[in-house]
Coordinates of C-alpha atoms and ligand atoms in Angstrom, one line a residue:
M1 CA 18.6 -5.9 -85.0
D2 CA 22.1 -4.9 -85.3
G3 CA 22.1 -4.5 -89.0
S4 CA 21.6 -1.4 -91.0
L5 CA 19.8 -2.2 -94.2
L6 CA 17.3 -0.2 -92.3
L7 CA 19.6 2.7 -92.2
L8 CA 18.4 3.2 -95.7
L9 CA 14.9 3.8 -94.4
T10 CA 16.1 6.3 -91.9
V11 CA 14.8 9.7 -91.8
V12 CA 17.1 12.5 -91.0
L13 CA 15.5 15.4 -89.3
S14 CA 16.9 18.2 -87.3
A15 CA 16.0 18.0 -83.7
W16 CA 15.7 20.8 -81.3
A17 CA 16.9 20.5 -77.8
A18 CA 14.2 19.8 -75.3
V19 CA 13.3 23.0 -73.5
G20 CA 13.2 23.0 -69.7
D21 CA 9.7 22.7 -68.2
P22 CA 8.2 26.1 -67.5
T23 CA 5.5 25.0 -65.1
G24 CA 6.6 25.1 -61.5
P25 CA 4.7 23.4 -58.6
V26 CA 2.1 26.1 -58.1
H27 CA -0.8 24.8 -56.1
V28 CA -3.8 26.9 -57.0
D29 CA -6.2 25.5 -54.4
G30 CA -6.0 22.8 -51.7
A31 CA -3.0 20.9 -50.6
P32 CA -0.6 19.0 -52.8
P33 CA -1.1 15.2 -53.0
S34 CA 0.8 13.4 -50.2
K35 CA 1.1 10.0 -51.9
I36 CA 1.2 8.8 -55.5
A37 CA 1.5 5.2 -56.7
V38 CA 2.9 4.1 -60.0
V39 CA 2.2 0.4 -60.9
G40 CA 4.9 -1.0 -63.2
A41 CA 8.6 -0.1 -63.5
G42 CA 9.2 -0.6 -67.2
I43 CA 10.2 2.4 -69.3
G44 CA 6.6 3.9 -69.0
G45 CA 6.4 3.6 -65.2
S46 CA 9.9 4.8 -64.6
A47 CA 9.6 7.8 -66.9
T48 CA 6.2 8.7 -65.3
T49 CA 7.8 8.5 -61.9
H50 CA 10.6 10.9 -63.0
F51 CA 8.1 13.4 -64.6
L52 CA 5.8 13.2 -61.6
R53 CA 8.7 14.1 -59.3
Q54 CA 9.5 17.0 -61.6
H55 CA 6.0 18.4 -61.6
F56 CA 4.9 17.7 -58.0
G57 CA 8.2 18.5 -56.3
P58 CA 10.3 16.8 -53.7
E59 CA 7.7 16.5 -50.9
V60 CA 5.3 14.0 -52.3
Q61 CA 5.9 10.3 -51.6
V62 CA 6.0 8.2 -54.8
D63 CA 5.7 4.5 -54.4
V64 CA 6.5 2.3 -57.5
F65 CA 5.1 -1.3 -57.6
E66 CA 6.9 -3.9 -59.6
K67 CA 6.1 -7.5 -59.5
G68 CA 9.0 -8.7 -61.7
E69 CA 12.2 -6.9 -62.6
V70 CA 12.8 -3.2 -63.0
G71 CA 12.9 -2.5 -66.7
G72 CA 9.9 -4.7 -67.6
R73 CA 10.2 -5.6 -71.2
L74 CA 13.7 -4.1 -71.2
A75 CA 15.5 -7.1 -69.9
T76 CA 18.8 -8.9 -70.4
V77 CA 19.9 -12.5 -70.2
T78 CA 23.4 -13.8 -69.4
V79 CA 25.3 -16.1 -71.8
N80 CA 28.8 -17.1 -71.1
H81 CA 29.4 -14.3 -68.5
N82 CA 28.0 -11.6 -70.9
D83 CA 24.6 -9.9 -70.8
Y84 CA 22.5 -9.6 -73.9
E85 CA 19.2 -7.7 -74.5
S86 CA 16.4 -10.2 -74.6
G87 CA 13.5 -7.7 -75.1
G88 CA 12.8 -6.5 -78.6
S89 CA 13.4 -2.8 -78.0
I90 CA 12.3 -0.4 -80.6
I91 CA 13.7 3.0 -79.9
H92 CA 12.4 5.8 -81.9
S93 CA 15.0 7.7 -83.9
L94 CA 13.7 11.1 -82.7
N95 CA 13.7 9.9 -79.1
L96 CA 14.2 13.3 -77.4
H97 CA 12.9 12.1 -74.0
M98 CA 15.1 9.0 -74.2
Q99 CA 18.1 11.1 -75.2
D100 CA 17.4 13.4 -72.3
F101 CA 17.2 10.5 -69.8
V102 CA 20.5 9.0 -71.0
K103 CA 22.2 12.4 -70.6
Q104 CA 20.7 13.2 -67.2
L105 CA 21.6 9.8 -65.9
G106 CA 25.2 10.0 -67.2
L107 CA 24.7 6.7 -69.1
K108 CA 26.6 6.0 -72.3
Y109 CA 25.5 4.8 -75.7
R110 CA 26.7 1.4 -76.6
R111 CA 29.2 1.4 -79.5
S112 CA 27.5 -0.1 -82.5
V113 CA 29.3 -2.9 -84.3
A114 CA 28.9 -3.0 -88.0
G115 CA 27.1 -5.9 -89.5
K116 CA 25.1 -6.5 -92.7
T117 CA 21.5 -7.4 -93.0
A118 CA 19.8 -9.6 -95.6
V119 CA 16.2 -10.6 -96.3
F120 CA 15.5 -14.3 -96.7
N121 CA 12.3 -15.7 -98.3
G122 CA 12.5 -19.2 -97.0
E123 CA 14.5 -20.4 -99.9
E124 CA 17.1 -17.8 -100.7
V125 CA 18.4 -14.4 -99.8
I126 CA 16.5 -11.9 -101.9
L127 CA 18.0 -8.7 -100.7
E128 CA 21.3 -8.0 -99.2
E129 CA 23.2 -5.1 -97.9
T130 CA 26.5 -4.2 -99.3
D131 CA 29.4 -2.3 -98.0
W132 CA 28.6 0.7 -100.0
Y133 CA 25.6 2.9 -99.0
L134 CA 25.2 4.5 -102.5
L135 CA 25.3 1.2 -104.2
D136 CA 22.5 0.0 -101.9
L137 CA 20.5 3.1 -102.8
F138 CA 20.9 2.5 -106.5
R139 CA 19.9 -1.2 -106.1
L140 CA 16.8 -0.2 -104.2
W141 CA 16.1 2.3 -106.8
W142 CA 16.5 -0.2 -109.6
R143 CA 14.5 -2.9 -107.9
Y144 CA 11.7 -0.8 -106.5
G145 CA 11.7 2.4 -108.5
I146 CA 10.2 5.5 -106.9
S147 CA 8.8 3.5 -103.9
F148 CA 11.7 4.1 -101.7
I149 CA 11.7 7.9 -102.0
R150 CA 8.0 8.1 -101.6
L151 CA 8.2 6.1 -98.5
Q152 CA 10.9 8.2 -97.1
M153 CA 9.0 11.4 -97.7
W154 CA 5.9 9.9 -96.1
V155 CA 7.7 8.8 -92.9
E156 CA 9.5 12.2 -92.7
E157 CA 6.2 14.1 -92.9
I158 CA 4.7 12.0 -90.2
M159 CA 7.7 12.4 -87.9
E160 CA 7.8 16.1 -88.5
K161 CA 4.3 16.3 -87.2
F162 CA 4.9 13.9 -84.3
M163 CA 7.8 16.1 -83.2
R164 CA 5.3 18.8 -82.2
I165 CA 4.6 16.9 -79.1
Y166 CA 7.9 17.9 -77.6
K167 CA 7.0 21.6 -78.0
Y168 CA 3.5 21.1 -76.5
Q169 CA 4.9 19.2 -73.6
A170 CA 7.7 21.8 -73.0
H171 CA 4.9 24.4 -72.7
G172 CA 3.1 22.2 -70.2
Y173 CA 0.1 21.1 -72.4
A174 CA -1.5 17.7 -71.7
F175 CA -4.1 15.6 -73.3
S176 CA -6.8 13.5 -71.7
T177 CA -6.9 10.8 -74.4
V178 CA -4.5 9.3 -76.9
E179 CA -6.9 10.5 -79.6
E180 CA -6.7 14.1 -78.5
L181 CA -2.9 13.8 -78.4
L182 CA -2.7 12.4 -81.9
D183 CA -5.3 14.9 -83.2
S184 CA -3.3 17.8 -81.9
L185 CA -0.2 16.5 -83.8
G186 CA -1.6 15.3 -87.1
G187 CA -5.3 16.0 -87.1
S188 CA -7.8 13.4 -88.2
G189 CA -5.2 12.0 -90.6
F190 CA -3.3 10.6 -87.6
I191 CA -6.4 9.1 -86.1
N192 CA -7.2 7.6 -89.4
M193 CA -3.7 6.1 -89.5
T194 CA -4.3 4.2 -86.3
Q195 CA -7.3 2.5 -87.9
R196 CA -6.1 1.8 -91.4
P197 CA -3.7 -1.0 -92.6
L198 CA -0.2 0.1 -93.3
S199 CA -0.3 -1.7 -96.7
D200 CA -3.4 0.4 -97.8
S201 CA -1.6 3.6 -96.9
L202 CA 1.5 2.6 -98.8
L203 CA -0.3 1.4 -101.9
E204 CA -2.2 4.6 -102.0
L205 CA 1.1 6.5 -101.9
G206 CA 2.2 4.5 -104.9
V207 CA 4.7 2.2 -103.1
S208 CA 5.0 -1.0 -105.0
Q209 CA 3.6 -4.3 -103.7
R210 CA 7.1 -5.8 -104.2
F211 CA 8.6 -3.2 -102.0
I212 CA 6.0 -3.9 -99.3
D213 CA 6.6 -7.6 -99.5
E214 CA 10.4 -7.5 -99.6
V215 CA 11.3 -4.6 -97.4
I216 CA 8.3 -3.4 -95.3
A217 CA 6.9 -6.8 -94.3
P218 CA 10.3 -8.0 -93.0
V219 CA 10.7 -4.9 -90.9
M220 CA 7.2 -5.3 -89.4
R221 CA 8.0 -9.0 -88.7
V222 CA 11.2 -8.3 -86.8
N223 CA 9.7 -5.3 -85.0
Y224 CA 6.2 -6.5 -84.1
G225 CA 6.0 -10.1 -85.2
Q226 CA 3.1 -9.0 -87.4
N227 CA 2.2 -8.4 -91.0
V228 CA 1.6 -5.3 -93.1
S229 CA -2.0 -5.2 -92.0
I230 CA -1.0 -3.5 -88.8
P231 CA -2.1 0.1 -88.6
A232 CA -0.3 2.7 -90.7
F233 CA 0.7 4.8 -87.6
V234 CA 2.6 2.1 -85.8
G235 CA 4.1 1.1 -89.1
A236 CA 5.4 4.6 -89.6
V237 CA 6.7 4.8 -86.1
S238 CA 8.7 1.6 -86.5
L239 CA 10.1 2.6 -89.9
A240 CA 11.3 5.9 -88.4
G241 CA 12.8 4.0 -85.5
A242 CA 14.4 1.4 -87.8
Q243 CA 17.9 2.8 -87.1
N244 CA 17.8 1.4 -83.7
N245 CA 21.3 0.2 -82.9
L246 CA 22.3 3.8 -82.3
W247 CA 20.1 3.6 -79.3
A248 CA 21.3 0.8 -77.2
V249 CA 22.6 1.8 -73.8
E250 CA 25.9 0.6 -72.5
G251 CA 25.2 -1.9 -69.8
G252 CA 21.6 -2.6 -70.9
N253 CA 18.6 -0.4 -71.8
K254 CA 17.0 -1.3 -68.5
L255 CA 19.6 0.9 -66.8
V256 CA 17.5 3.9 -67.9
C257 CA 14.6 2.6 -65.8
S258 CA 16.5 1.9 -62.6
G259 CA 18.4 5.2 -63.1
L260 CA 15.1 7.2 -63.4
L261 CA 13.6 5.6 -60.3
K262 CA 16.7 6.4 -58.3
M263 CA 17.0 10.0 -59.6
A264 CA 13.3 10.5 -58.7
N265 CA 14.0 9.2 -55.2
A266 CA 11.1 6.8 -55.6
N267 CA 10.2 4.2 -53.1
L268 CA 10.4 0.9 -55.0
L269 CA 8.2 -2.0 -53.7
Q270 CA 8.8 -5.5 -55.1
A271 CA 5.1 -6.4 -55.0
Q272 CA 2.2 -7.6 -57.0
V273 CA -0.7 -5.2 -56.8
T274 CA -3.8 -7.4 -56.3
S275 CA -6.6 -4.9 -56.1
I276 CA -7.4 -1.3 -56.4
S277 CA -10.6 0.3 -55.0
P278 CA -11.8 3.9 -54.6
L279 CA -12.5 5.2 -51.0
Y280 CA -14.6 8.2 -50.6
S281 CA -14.3 10.4 -47.4
E282 CA -17.5 12.0 -46.0
F283 CA -16.3 15.3 -47.4
S284 CA -15.7 14.2 -50.9
T285 CA -18.0 12.1 -53.0
E286 CA -16.3 13.0 -56.2
L287 CA -12.6 12.7 -55.6
P288 CA -11.7 9.4 -54.0
Q289 CA -8.4 8.1 -52.6
Y290 CA -7.4 4.7 -53.9
E291 CA -6.7 1.7 -51.8
L292 CA -4.1 -0.6 -53.3
N293 CA -3.8 -4.1 -51.9
F294 CA -0.6 -5.9 -52.7
S295 CA 1.4 -8.9 -51.8
T296 CA 5.2 -9.0 -51.2
A297 CA 7.4 -11.8 -50.2
A298 CA 6.6 -10.8 -46.6
G299 CA 2.8 -11.1 -47.0
T300 CA -0.1 -8.8 -48.0
S301 CA -0.5 -5.2 -47.3
S302 CA -2.6 -2.2 -48.2
E303 CA -2.0 1.5 -48.7
L304 CA -4.0 4.7 -49.6
Y305 CA -3.0 7.0 -52.5
D306 CA -4.2 10.3 -53.8
I307 CA -3.1 9.6 -57.4
V308 CA -2.5 6.3 -59.1
V309 CA -0.8 5.7 -62.5
L310 CA -1.1 2.2 -64.0
A311 CA 1.9 1.7 -66.3
T312 CA 1.4 -2.0 -67.2
P313 CA -0.9 -3.4 -69.8
L314 CA -4.2 -4.4 -68.3
Q315 CA -5.7 -6.3 -71.2
A316 CA -7.0 -9.7 -70.2
S317 CA -4.4 -11.6 -72.3
V318 CA -1.5 -10.1 -70.2
R319 CA -2.9 -11.2 -66.9
S320 CA -1.8 -8.2 -64.9
G321 CA -3.4 -9.7 -61.7
V322 CA -4.9 -6.3 -60.8
L323 CA -8.6 -6.5 -59.7
F324 CA -10.7 -3.4 -59.9
Q325 CA -13.1 -3.4 -57.0
G326 CA -15.9 -1.0 -56.2
F327 CA -15.9 1.2 -59.3
N328 CA -19.3 2.4 -60.2
P329 CA -19.9 2.1 -63.1
P330 CA -17.4 -0.8 -63.5
F331 CA -14.7 -0.5 -66.1
D332 CA -15.4 -2.2 -69.3
E333 CA -12.7 -4.5 -70.3
L334 CA -10.0 -2.5 -72.1
P335 CA -9.9 -2.9 -75.8
G336 CA -7.2 -5.0 -77.6
N337 CA -5.0 -7.8 -76.6
Y338 CA -1.3 -8.6 -76.6
H339 CA 0.8 -10.5 -79.0
G340 CA 3.1 -13.2 -77.9
T341 CA 6.7 -13.1 -79.2
V342 CA 9.4 -15.5 -78.3
A343 CA 13.1 -14.4 -78.1
T344 CA 15.5 -17.3 -78.2
I345 CA 19.1 -16.6 -77.3
V346 CA 21.3 -19.3 -78.7
H347 CA 25.0 -19.7 -78.2
G348 CA 26.3 -21.9 -81.0
Y349 CA 27.1 -22.3 -84.7
L350 CA 24.7 -20.9 -87.2
N351 CA 23.7 -23.3 -90.0
T352 CA 24.5 -21.0 -92.9
S353 CA 23.5 -23.8 -95.3
F354 CA 19.9 -23.1 -94.3
F355 CA 20.3 -19.7 -96.0
G356 CA 22.0 -21.2 -99.1
F357 CA 25.6 -20.6 -97.9
P358 CA 27.2 -24.1 -97.4
D359 CA 30.5 -22.5 -96.5
P360 CA 30.0 -20.4 -93.3
R361 CA 33.1 -18.3 -94.1
L362 CA 31.3 -17.0 -97.2
F363 CA 28.2 -15.9 -95.2
P364 CA 28.5 -12.2 -94.9
F365 CA 25.5 -11.3 -92.8
A366 CA 24.9 -10.4 -89.2
S367 CA 21.1 -10.2 -89.3
I368 CA 18.5 -12.0 -91.4
L369 CA 15.0 -10.7 -91.8
T370 CA 12.3 -12.7 -93.4
T371 CA 9.4 -12.2 -95.8
E372 CA 5.9 -13.4 -95.0
T373 CA 6.3 -17.1 -95.9
P374 CA 3.9 -19.8 -94.7
D375 CA 6.4 -22.4 -93.6
L376 CA 8.9 -20.1 -92.0
F377 CA 9.0 -20.7 -88.3
F378 CA 11.0 -17.6 -87.3
N379 CA 10.8 -13.8 -87.9
S380 CA 14.4 -13.0 -87.7
V381 CA 17.8 -14.2 -86.6
A382 CA 20.7 -12.0 -85.7
S383 CA 24.1 -12.2 -84.2
V384 CA 23.9 -10.0 -81.1
C385 CA 26.5 -8.0 -79.2
P386 CA 26.7 -8.0 -75.4
V387 CA 25.4 -4.9 -73.6
N388 CA 28.9 -4.1 -72.5
I389 CA 31.4 -3.8 -75.3
S390 CA 35.0 -3.7 -74.6
T391 CA 37.3 -1.7 -76.9
G392 CA 38.7 -4.9 -78.4
F393 CA 35.3 -6.4 -79.2
R394 CA 34.7 -7.8 -82.6
R395 CA 31.7 -9.6 -83.9
K396 CA 32.0 -13.4 -84.2
Q397 CA 32.4 -14.8 -87.7
P398 CA 29.8 -17.3 -88.8
Q399 CA 32.3 -20.1 -88.7
E400 CA 32.8 -19.4 -85.0
A401 CA 30.4 -20.0 -82.1
G402 CA 28.5 -16.9 -81.5
V403 CA 25.4 -15.6 -79.7
Y404 CA 22.3 -15.3 -81.8
K405 CA 18.8 -13.9 -81.1
V406 CA 15.9 -15.5 -82.9
F407 CA 12.4 -14.0 -82.8
S408 CA 9.6 -16.4 -83.5
P409 CA 5.8 -16.5 -83.0
Q410 CA 6.0 -19.8 -81.1
P411 CA 8.8 -21.4 -79.0
L412 CA 11.2 -23.2 -81.3
E413 CA 11.0 -26.9 -81.4
K414 CA 14.2 -28.9 -81.2
S415 CA 14.1 -29.8 -84.9
Q416 CA 13.8 -26.2 -85.8
L417 CA 16.8 -25.3 -83.6
K418 CA 18.7 -28.1 -85.3
A419 CA 17.8 -26.7 -88.7
L420 CA 18.9 -23.2 -87.9
F421 CA 22.1 -24.1 -85.9
R422 CA 24.7 -26.7 -86.7
S423 CA 25.2 -27.2 -83.0
Y424 CA 24.8 -25.1 -79.9
Y425 CA 26.0 -24.8 -76.3
S426 CA 23.0 -23.1 -74.7
V427 CA 19.5 -21.9 -75.5
Q428 CA 17.6 -19.4 -73.4
V429 CA 14.0 -18.7 -74.1
T430 CA 12.0 -15.6 -73.1
E431 CA 8.4 -15.4 -74.0
W432 CA 7.1 -11.9 -74.1
Q433 CA 3.6 -10.5 -74.3
A434 CA 5.6 -8.0 -76.2
Y435 CA 3.3 -5.7 -78.2
P436 CA -0.3 -5.2 -78.7
C437 CA -1.9 -7.4 -81.3
Y438 CA -2.6 -4.6 -83.8
G439 CA -5.9 -4.5 -85.4
S440 CA -7.4 -6.5 -82.4
S441 CA -9.5 -3.6 -81.3
E442 CA -11.7 -0.7 -82.5
G443 CA -10.5 2.5 -80.7
L444 CA -7.8 3.1 -78.1
P445 CA -8.0 2.6 -74.4
P446 CA -8.7 5.6 -72.1
V447 CA -6.0 7.5 -70.3
E448 CA -8.2 8.7 -67.4
L449 CA -9.9 5.7 -65.9
H450 CA -11.4 7.5 -63.0
P451 CA -10.6 10.9 -61.2
N452 CA -6.8 10.8 -60.5
L453 CA -6.5 7.3 -61.8
Y454 CA -4.5 7.1 -65.0
Y455 CA -3.6 4.4 -67.5
L456 CA -0.4 4.8 -69.5
S457 CA 0.0 1.6 -71.6
G458 CA -2.9 2.5 -73.9
I459 CA -0.6 4.5 -76.0
E460 CA 0.9 1.2 -77.2
L461 CA -2.2 0.5 -79.1
A462 CA -1.4 3.5 -81.2
G463 CA 2.4 2.7 -81.4
S464 CA 4.6 0.6 -79.2
A465 CA 8.1 2.0 -78.8
M466 CA 10.2 3.2 -75.9
E467 CA 9.8 6.8 -76.9
M468 CA 6.1 6.5 -77.3
S469 CA 5.9 5.3 -73.6
A470 CA 8.1 8.2 -72.6
V471 CA 5.9 10.7 -74.4
A472 CA 2.8 9.1 -72.7
A473 CA 4.6 9.3 -69.3
K474 CA 5.3 13.0 -69.7
N475 CA 1.7 13.5 -70.8
I476 CA 0.3 11.7 -67.8
A477 CA 2.5 13.5 -65.3
L478 CA 1.3 16.9 -66.8
L479 CA -2.3 15.7 -66.9
A480 CA -2.2 14.5 -63.3
Y481 CA -0.6 17.8 -62.2
H482 CA -3.2 20.0 -64.1
R483 CA -6.1 17.9 -62.9
W484 CA -4.9 18.1 -59.3
N485 CA -4.6 21.8 -59.6
R486 CA -7.7 22.3 -61.7
Q487 CA -5.9 24.0 -64.5
T488 CA -8.4 23.2 -67.2
D489 CA -6.8 25.6 -69.7
M490 CA -3.7 23.3 -70.0
V491 CA -5.6 20.2 -71.1
D492 CA -7.0 19.3 -74.5
Q493 CA -6.4 22.8 -76.0
K494 CA -7.0 23.2 -79.7
D495 CA -4.7 24.9 -82.2
L496 CA -1.6 24.6 -80.1
M497 CA 0.8 25.4 -82.9
H498 CA -0.7 28.8 -83.1
R499 CA -0.9 29.3 -79.4
I500 CA 2.7 28.4 -78.8
K501 CA 3.8 30.8 -81.4
T502 CA 2.0 33.7 -79.8
E503 CA 3.2 32.6 -76.3
L504 CA 6.8 32.9 -77.4
Ligands
NAG601 C1 -8.8 7.0 -93.9 O1 -8.6 7.8 -95.1 C2 -8.7 7.1 -96.3 C3 -8.4 8.0 -97.5 O2 -7.4 8.9 -97.2 C4 -10.1 6.6 -96.4 O3 -10.3 5.9 -97.7 C5 -10.5 5.7 -95.3 O4 -11.8 5.3 -95.3 C6 -10.2 6.4 -93.9 N1 -10.3 5.4 -92.9 C7 -10.9 5.7 -91.7 C8 -11.0 4.6 -90.8 O5 -11.4 6.8 -91.5
NAG602 C1 -2.1 -10.4 -91.4 O1 -2.4 -11.1 -90.2 C2 -3.8 -11.0 -89.8 C3 -3.9 -11.6 -88.4 O2 -3.1 -12.7 -88.2 C4 -4.6 -11.7 -90.9 O3 -6.0 -11.6 -90.5 C5 -4.4 -11.0 -92.2 O4 -5.1 -11.6 -93.2 C6 -2.9 -10.9 -92.5 N1 -2.8 -10.0 -93.7 C7 -1.9 -10.2 -94.7 C8 -1.8 -9.2 -95.7 O5 -1.2 -11.2 -94.7
NAG603 C1 28.6 -2.5 -68.1 O1 28.3 -1.2 -68.3 C2 27.7 -0.5 -67.2 C3 27.3 0.9 -67.6 O2 28.4 1.6 -68.1 C4 28.6 -0.6 -66.0 O3 28.0 0.0 -64.9 C5 28.9 -2.1 -65.7 O4 29.9 -2.1 -64.6 C6 29.6 -2.7 -66.9 N1 29.7 -4.1 -66.6 C7 30.8 -4.8 -67.0 C8 30.8 -6.3 -66.7 O5 31.7 -4.3 -67.6
NAG604 C1 -7.8 -4.8 -49.2 O1 -7.2 -4.9 -47.9 C2 -8.0 -4.3 -46.9 C3 -7.2 -4.4 -45.6 O2 -6.6 -5.6 -45.4 C4 -9.3 -5.2 -46.8 O3 -10.2 -4.6 -45.8 C5 -10.0 -5.1 -48.2 O4 -11.2 -5.9 -48.2 C6 -9.1 -5.5 -49.3 N1 -9.8 -5.2 -50.6 C7 -9.9 -6.1 -51.5 C8 -10.6 -5.6 -52.8 O5 -9.4 -7.2 -51.5
NAG605 C1 21.4 -27.1 -92.2 O1 20.6 -26.7 -93.2 C2 20.6 -27.6 -94.3 C3 19.7 -26.9 -95.4 O2 18.5 -26.5 -95.0 C4 20.0 -28.9 -93.8 O3 20.0 -29.8 -94.9 C5 20.8 -29.4 -92.7 O4 20.2 -30.6 -92.2 C6 20.9 -28.4 -91.6 N1 21.5 -28.9 -90.4 C7 22.9 -29.1 -90.3 C8 23.4 -29.6 -89.0 O5 23.6 -28.9 -91.2

């Protein structure tokens, strides 16, 4: 979304600078690992590679397997010689790791181009952003009463607790499960929030049903293609991250991934990992190495690794193509499945009549969000800016041909495209298994699948956002390092707030 109705929902918190990592590569016993594999080069895999390099030092070989494009769900499409983000990227507003990456890589933030947001209910625009922030605030106040302030305080409190993770990680602490991580940040309240519907939490706070229907539901639809029954935790994460146009990277968000891999001096293999199996030497029946079989354009091959990080969703619905062979006991199928979202990039003329504005010159919006309405076939439509913005760039007016991104649960039919656009030059469709289908599982997937075999993407079941993946990446790099060096006092420690105070 390029709009900033959501600015109103933004939480302003003071951020402290990420502190340098105090743990050096001290090998307490045995040799350092010689080879590590990371499967997946999206933001999670790239960030893990970067942190693994930081912790294990320059000697270890790190191989990164990617079957598609580096960047994964951070991808772009080209329209009329310009590139546009095709992934629905939610970047957390407190994204300290992401900030750090952008800085270290010497990347630039993309200039944001002003544009107004409105909420459409299938018949008319029910909420619109004006030019004047204070007026918007008063309107929200008038329409929803105390709801808005309550919501803001709730999100702020959750984010303040979430921010503790940066301190814990700067001190080198790691967690062996997502539940342990959440518990250390927000106690049982956070775990509860991963299980309970957002709407329940908000109603309990005293947020009005109308506010939920007209503001919260549209935000969840554009961010996750889902309704307010999604868990409260992921709902809060996306409300805090709603200010997301500040976080686009000039040239495309995927540049963060390729930059991290390069900086980490990783060995990138364009390959599909087909199987993974443990191999035990005669000296070690507990700590196996892992054999990864993979296919490249040149044929099939196989390599042995000391540590493996799987940074790609493994749920059945995603069809990762990775077979687990020879694990005893076998892994149960991972909980949850993924939700299909379709991003359609259209170059053409928006049919503003569809939104009740017969004259396109009078249509003042850049983004349209939608309420939960049975017959509505899309979740949002927004005029989008290219990933490279020249100084003279201005957003196209609705009476001109422009580039629009439509999110919908199903691919758009021709008649639907014709209803939304007066005419168009091109249509490009990307179908993503974009986010977990929230509420599709009880519990969260494990982080440690087997000794020295880690799974990153489970964090998405708690909350899917680039920064969540970066936090999980740092956690897994620390965990892998501590496990390798048998530093049990750095994993799953309780009462960390207190400990950190006394360490300082
Ligand atoms: C979460 O907490 C609420 C009250 O704060 C409670 O009603 C609910 O049962 C809890 N849910 C879970 C899954 O523990
Ligand atoms: C939200 O969607 C889920 C799954 O599609 C459905 O079971 C649930 O009833 C919906 N909830 C609301 C409040 O619309
Ligand atoms: C877009 O921006 C990136 C990053 O600043 C730069 O490397 C690239 O050359 C730019 N591309 C164009 C077409 O300007
Ligand atoms: C992996 O490849 C090796 C060597 O080609 C082969 O011996 C092994 O059976 C393969 N494993 C699986 C699970 O396919
Ligand atoms: C535009 O939207 C209006 C109102 O929904 C509809 O009647 C019309 O057929 C649509 N298409 C065009 C090309 O105007």
